[in-house]
Coordinates of C-alpha atoms and ligand atoms in Angstrom, one line a residue:
X2 CA 39.2 60.2 20.7
X3 CA 37.5 63.5 21.8
X4 CA 39.9 66.3 22.0
X5 CA 39.0 69.7 23.5
X6 CA 40.6 73.1 23.8
X7 CA 40.1 75.3 26.9
X8 CA 41.1 78.8 25.9
X9 CA 41.2 82.0 27.9
X10 CA 43.2 85.0 29.0
X11 CA 44.1 83.4 32.4
X12 CA 45.4 86.7 33.7
X13 CA 45.9 85.0 36.1
X14 CA 44.4 81.5 36.4
X15 CA 42.0 81.1 39.3
X16 CA 40.4 78.1 41.2
X17 CA 37.4 78.8 39.0
X18 CA 39.4 78.0 35.8
X19 CA 41.0 75.0 37.5
X20 CA 37.5 73.7 38.4
X21 CA 36.6 73.9 34.7
X22 CA 39.8 72.0 33.8
X23 CA 38.9 69.2 36.1
X24 CA 35.3 69.0 34.9
X25 CA 36.5 69.0 31.2
X26 CA 39.0 66.3 31.9
X27 CA 36.2 63.9 32.8
X28 CA 34.5 64.6 29.5
X29 CA 37.3 64.6 27.0
X30 CA 40.1 62.2 26.3
X31 CA 42.5 65.0 25.7
X32 CA 42.3 68.5 27.0
X33 CA 44.7 71.4 26.0
X34 CA 44.7 74.7 27.8
X35 CA 45.4 77.7 25.5
X36 CA 46.5 81.0 26.8
X37 CA 45.0 83.2 24.1
X38 CA 45.2 87.0 23.6
X39 CA 41.9 88.8 24.2
X40 CA 42.1 91.9 22.1
X41 CA 39.6 93.6 24.5
X42 CA 41.9 93.3 27.5
X43 CA 45.3 94.7 28.6
X44 CA 46.8 91.9 30.6
X45 CA 48.7 92.3 33.9
X46 CA 50.9 89.3 33.1
X47 CA 52.5 88.7 29.7
X48 CA 51.7 85.6 27.7
X49 CA 54.9 83.8 28.8
X50 CA 54.1 84.6 32.5
X51 CA 50.5 83.5 32.1
X52 CA 51.4 80.2 30.5
X53 CA 54.0 79.5 33.2
X54 CA 51.4 80.3 35.9
X55 CA 48.9 77.9 34.4
X56 CA 51.5 75.1 34.3
X57 CA 52.5 75.8 37.9
X58 CA 48.9 76.0 39.1
X59 CA 48.1 72.6 37.3
X60 CA 51.1 71.1 39.0
X61 CA 50.2 72.5 42.4
X62 CA 46.7 71.0 42.0
X63 CA 48.1 67.6 41.0
X64 CA 46.4 67.9 37.6
X65 CA 48.4 65.9 35.0
X66 CA 48.3 65.4 31.2
X67 CA 47.0 68.9 30.3
X68 CA 49.4 70.6 27.9
X69 CA 49.4 74.4 28.0
X70 CA 50.0 76.4 24.8
X71 CA 50.0 80.0 23.8
X72 CA 48.2 81.4 20.8
X73 CA 47.8 84.7 19.1
X74 CA 45.2 85.0 16.4
X75 CA 41.7 83.6 15.8
X76 CA 40.8 81.0 18.4
X77 CA 39.1 78.9 15.7
X78 CA 42.4 78.6 13.8
X79 CA 44.0 77.4 16.9
X80 CA 41.3 74.8 17.4
X81 CA 41.5 73.6 13.8
X82 CA 45.3 73.4 14.0
X83 CA 45.1 71.1 17.0
X84 CA 42.3 69.0 15.5
X85 CA 39.9 69.5 18.4
X86 CA 36.2 69.1 18.0
X87 CA 35.2 71.2 21.1
X88 CA 36.1 74.5 22.7
X89 CA 35.4 74.5 26.4
X90 CA 34.4 77.6 28.3
X91 CA 33.3 78.1 31.9
X92 CA 30.0 79.7 32.7
X93 CA 29.5 81.6 35.9
X94 CA 26.5 83.9 36.2
X95 CA 24.1 85.2 33.6
X96 CA 26.4 88.1 33.0
X97 CA 28.8 85.8 31.1
X98 CA 26.0 84.7 28.8
X99 CA 25.8 87.5 26.2
X100 CA 29.6 87.5 25.6
X101 CA 29.9 83.7 25.4
X102 CA 26.8 83.4 23.1
X103 CA 28.3 86.0 20.8
X104 CA 31.7 84.2 20.7
X105 CA 30.3 80.7 20.3
X106 CA 28.0 81.7 17.4
X107 CA 30.8 83.6 15.7
X108 CA 33.2 80.7 16.1
X109 CA 30.5 78.4 14.7
X110 CA 30.1 80.6 11.7
X111 CA 33.8 80.6 11.1
X112 CA 33.9 76.8 11.4
X113 CA 30.9 74.6 12.0
X114 CA 33.1 71.6 12.8
X115 CA 34.1 73.0 16.2
X116 CA 31.4 73.0 19.0
X117 CA 31.5 75.3 22.0
X118 CA 30.8 73.4 25.2
X119 CA 29.9 75.3 28.4
X120 CA 30.6 74.0 31.8
X121 CA 29.2 75.5 35.0
X122 CA 31.8 76.2 37.6
X123 CA 31.2 75.1 41.2
X124 CA 28.8 77.5 43.0
X125 CA 31.6 78.7 45.3
X126 CA 33.5 80.1 42.3
X127 CA 30.5 81.6 40.5
X128 CA 31.4 85.1 41.5
X129 CA 35.2 84.7 41.0
X130 CA 37.1 86.4 38.2
X131 CA 40.7 87.2 37.4
X132 CA 39.9 90.9 37.6
X133 CA 38.4 90.6 41.1
X134 CA 41.5 88.6 42.3
X135 CA 43.8 91.2 40.9
X136 CA 41.9 94.0 42.6
X137 CA 41.8 92.3 46.0
X138 CA 45.5 91.5 45.9
X139 CA 46.5 95.0 44.6
X140 CA 45.1 96.4 47.9
X141 CA 46.9 93.7 49.9
X142 CA 43.8 91.5 50.5
X143 CA 43.9 87.7 51.1
X144 CA 43.4 85.8 47.8
X145 CA 44.2 82.3 49.1
X146 CA 40.6 81.1 48.6
X147 CA 40.7 82.2 45.0
X148 CA 44.0 81.2 43.5
X149 CA 46.8 78.7 44.2
X150 CA 49.8 79.7 46.2
X151 CA 52.0 80.1 43.1
X152 CA 49.6 82.6 41.6
X153 CA 49.4 84.5 44.9
X154 CA 53.1 84.8 45.0
X155 CA 53.3 86.0 41.4
X156 CA 50.6 88.7 42.2
X157 CA 52.4 89.8 45.3
X158 CA 55.6 90.2 43.2
X159 CA 53.8 92.1 40.5
X160 CA 52.3 94.5 42.9
X161 CA 55.5 94.9 44.9
X162 CA 54.0 93.3 48.0
X163 CA 56.6 90.4 48.3
Ligands
LIG1 O1 39.4 84.5 29.4 P1 38.7 85.4 28.3 O2 39.4 86.8 28.3 O3 37.3 85.6 28.5 O4 39.0 84.7 26.9 C1 38.5 85.2 25.7 C2 39.3 84.6 24.5 C3 40.8 84.8 24.7 C4 38.9 83.1 24.4 C5 38.8 85.4 23.3 O5 39.1 86.7 23.4 C6 39.4 84.9 22.0 O6 38.9 83.9 21.4 N1 40.4 85.5 21.5 C7 41.0 85.2 20.2 C8 40.5 86.1 19.1 C9 39.3 85.5 18.5 O7 39.2 84.4 18.0 N2 38.2 86.3 18.5 C10 37.0 85.9 17.9 C11 36.1 85.1 18.9 S1 34.5 85.5 18.6

Protein backbone atom coordinates (compact mmCIF):
# COMPACT_ATOMS: atom_id res chain seq x y z
CA UNK A 1 0.00 0.00 0.00
CA UNK A 2 1.48 3.37 -1.02
CA UNK A 3 0.64 6.09 1.42
CA UNK A 4 1.35 9.76 0.74
CA UNK A 5 1.09 13.01 2.58
CA UNK A 6 0.23 16.30 0.88
CA UNK A 7 1.35 19.09 3.21
CA UNK A 8 0.94 22.82 2.85
CA UNK A 9 -0.21 26.02 4.48
CA UNK A 10 -3.45 26.02 2.46
CA UNK A 11 -4.16 29.63 3.45
CA UNK A 12 -6.61 29.13 1.79
CA UNK A 13 -6.86 26.02 -0.39
CA UNK A 14 -7.20 26.84 -4.13
CA UNK A 15 -8.23 24.95 -7.25
CA UNK A 16 -4.49 24.49 -7.87
CA UNK A 17 -4.13 22.53 -4.62
CA UNK A 18 -7.27 20.54 -5.37
CA UNK A 19 -5.88 19.67 -8.80
CA UNK A 20 -2.77 18.24 -7.09
CA UNK A 21 -4.98 16.24 -4.69
CA UNK A 22 -6.82 14.66 -7.62
CA UNK A 23 -3.58 13.82 -9.42
CA UNK A 24 -2.02 12.34 -6.26
CA UNK A 25 -5.11 10.24 -5.59
CA UNK A 26 -4.46 8.42 -8.87
CA UNK A 27 -0.92 7.52 -7.80
CA UNK A 28 -1.30 6.54 -4.15
CA UNK A 29 -3.65 4.18 -2.43
CA UNK A 30 -4.04 6.54 0.50
CA UNK A 31 -3.55 10.29 0.54
CA UNK A 32 -3.69 12.50 3.61
CA UNK A 33 -3.72 16.29 3.43
CA UNK A 34 -1.83 17.99 6.26
CA UNK A 35 -2.35 21.63 7.14
CA UNK A 36 1.13 22.42 8.42
CA UNK A 37 2.56 25.59 9.90
CA UNK A 38 4.98 27.44 7.65
CA UNK A 39 7.27 29.38 10.02
CA UNK A 40 7.98 31.86 7.17
CA UNK A 41 4.34 32.90 6.78
CA UNK A 42 1.76 34.70 8.92
CA UNK A 43 -1.53 33.09 7.88
CA UNK A 44 -4.83 34.87 7.31
CA UNK A 45 -6.84 31.87 8.52
CA UNK A 46 -5.91 30.00 11.70
CA UNK A 47 -5.11 26.29 11.54
CA UNK A 48 -8.63 25.19 12.54
CA UNK A 49 -10.18 27.45 9.89
CA UNK A 50 -7.76 26.22 7.20
CA UNK A 51 -8.46 22.56 8.01
CA UNK A 52 -12.23 23.16 7.91
CA UNK A 53 -11.88 24.94 4.55
CA UNK A 54 -9.84 22.08 3.08
CA UNK A 55 -12.53 19.62 4.23
CA UNK A 56 -15.35 21.75 2.83
CA UNK A 57 -13.50 22.31 -0.47
CA UNK A 58 -12.87 18.55 -0.89
CA UNK A 59 -16.54 17.97 -0.19
CA UNK A 60 -17.63 20.66 -2.67
CA UNK A 61 -15.42 19.05 -5.34
CA UNK A 62 -16.79 15.57 -4.60
CA UNK A 63 -13.33 14.34 -3.55
CA UNK A 64 -13.77 11.51 -1.01
CA UNK A 65 -11.46 9.41 1.18
CA UNK A 66 -8.88 12.13 1.82
CA UNK A 67 -8.44 12.71 5.53
CA UNK A 68 -7.28 16.17 6.60
CA UNK A 69 -5.05 16.66 9.63
CA UNK A 70 -3.20 19.56 11.20
CA UNK A 71 0.41 19.41 12.27
CA UNK A 72 2.78 21.76 14.01
CA UNK A 73 6.46 20.78 13.94
CA UNK A 74 8.80 19.17 11.47
CA UNK A 75 7.05 17.84 8.41
CA UNK A 76 9.24 14.77 8.33
CA UNK A 77 8.09 13.79 11.83
CA UNK A 78 4.48 14.06 10.66
CA UNK A 79 5.29 11.86 7.64
CA UNK A 80 7.05 9.26 9.79
CA UNK A 81 4.23 9.26 12.34
CA UNK A 82 1.72 8.46 9.59
CA UNK A 83 3.99 5.85 8.03
CA UNK A 84 3.92 7.47 4.59
CA UNK A 85 6.65 6.84 2.04
CA UNK A 86 6.01 9.96 -0.04
CA UNK A 87 5.45 13.66 0.49
CA UNK A 88 3.58 15.24 -2.43
CA UNK A 89 4.12 18.83 -3.45
CA UNK A 90 2.68 20.76 -6.38
CA UNK A 91 5.00 22.50 -8.81
CA UNK A 92 3.90 25.55 -10.74
CA UNK A 93 6.57 27.67 -12.39
CA UNK A 94 10.35 27.62 -12.10
CA UNK A 95 10.00 30.12 -9.25
CA UNK A 96 8.83 27.25 -7.01
CA UNK A 97 11.87 25.17 -7.75
CA UNK A 98 14.56 26.63 -5.45
CA UNK A 99 12.34 26.50 -2.39
CA UNK A 100 11.01 23.02 -3.14
CA UNK A 101 14.50 21.69 -3.93
CA UNK A 102 15.79 23.03 -0.62
CA UNK A 103 12.90 21.53 1.34
CA UNK A 104 13.05 18.16 -0.42
CA UNK A 105 16.78 17.71 0.14
CA UNK A 106 16.56 18.84 3.76
CA UNK A 107 13.72 16.42 4.39
CA UNK A 108 15.74 13.63 2.72
CA UNK A 109 18.68 14.39 5.00
CA UNK A 110 16.36 14.21 8.00
CA UNK A 111 14.90 10.88 6.83
CA UNK A 112 15.95 9.14 3.64
CA UNK A 113 12.96 6.79 3.86
CA UNK A 114 10.51 9.48 2.78
CA UNK A 115 10.63 10.62 -0.86
CA UNK A 116 9.38 13.97 -2.11
CA UNK A 117 7.19 13.63 -5.19
CA UNK A 118 6.39 16.66 -7.34
CA UNK A 119 3.26 16.92 -9.41
CA UNK A 120 2.75 19.57 -12.07
CA UNK A 121 -0.48 21.46 -11.66
CA UNK A 122 -2.75 21.96 -14.66
CA UNK A 123 -1.47 24.78 -16.90
CA UNK A 124 -4.47 26.96 -16.07
CA UNK A 125 -3.42 27.00 -12.40
CA UNK A 126 0.29 27.50 -12.98
CA UNK A 127 0.08 31.18 -11.96
CA UNK A 128 -2.31 30.61 -9.05
CA UNK A 129 -1.32 31.04 -5.41
CA UNK A 130 -3.16 31.53 -2.13
CA UNK A 131 -1.48 34.93 -1.82
CA UNK A 132 -2.80 36.12 -5.19
CA UNK A 133 -6.30 34.90 -4.32
CA UNK A 134 -6.23 36.79 -1.00
CA UNK A 135 -5.03 39.95 -2.73
CA UNK A 136 -7.73 39.82 -5.41
CA UNK A 137 -10.49 39.16 -2.88
CA UNK A 138 -9.23 41.79 -0.43
CA UNK A 139 -9.93 44.41 -3.09
CA UNK A 140 -13.30 42.92 -3.94
CA UNK A 141 -12.27 41.05 -7.10
CA UNK A 142 -13.89 37.90 -8.48
CA UNK A 143 -12.06 34.77 -7.28
CA UNK A 144 -14.61 32.24 -8.50
CA UNK A 145 -12.18 30.80 -11.07
CA UNK A 146 -9.52 30.28 -8.41
CA UNK A 147 -11.24 28.81 -5.34
CA UNK A 148 -14.41 26.86 -4.51
CA UNK A 149 -17.47 28.78 -3.33
CA UNK A 150 -16.95 27.83 0.35
CA UNK A 151 -13.49 29.43 0.26
CA UNK A 152 -14.79 32.55 -1.48
CA UNK A 153 -17.42 32.94 1.22
CA UNK A 154 -14.82 32.54 3.98
CA UNK A 155 -12.59 35.16 2.32
CA UNK A 156 -15.50 37.58 1.95
CA UNK A 157 -16.30 37.14 5.64
CA UNK A 158 -12.67 37.62 6.65
CA UNK A 159 -12.37 40.83 4.63
CA UNK A 160 -15.75 42.14 5.79
CA UNK A 161 -17.23 41.91 2.28
CA UNK A 162 -20.10 39.56 3.12
O1 LIG B 1 2.11 25.70 1.33
P1 LIG B 1 3.49 26.04 1.80
O2 LIG B 1 3.48 27.24 2.73
O3 LIG B 1 4.48 26.20 0.69
O4 LIG B 1 3.97 24.76 2.67
C1 LIG B 1 5.24 24.74 3.28
C2 LIG B 1 5.30 23.69 4.40
C3 LIG B 1 4.20 23.94 5.41
C4 LIG B 1 5.14 22.31 3.81
C5 LIG B 1 6.71 23.85 5.06
O5 LIG B 1 6.85 25.14 5.58
C6 LIG B 1 6.96 22.84 6.18
O6 LIG B 1 7.30 21.72 5.91
N1 LIG B 1 6.76 23.28 7.44
C7 LIG B 1 7.02 22.45 8.59
C8 LIG B 1 8.38 22.75 9.21
C9 LIG B 1 9.45 21.93 8.55
O7 LIG B 1 9.42 20.71 8.51
N2 LIG B 1 10.44 22.64 8.00
C10 LIG B 1 11.57 21.99 7.37
C11 LIG B 1 11.27 21.62 5.93
S1 LIG B 1 12.73 21.86 5.07
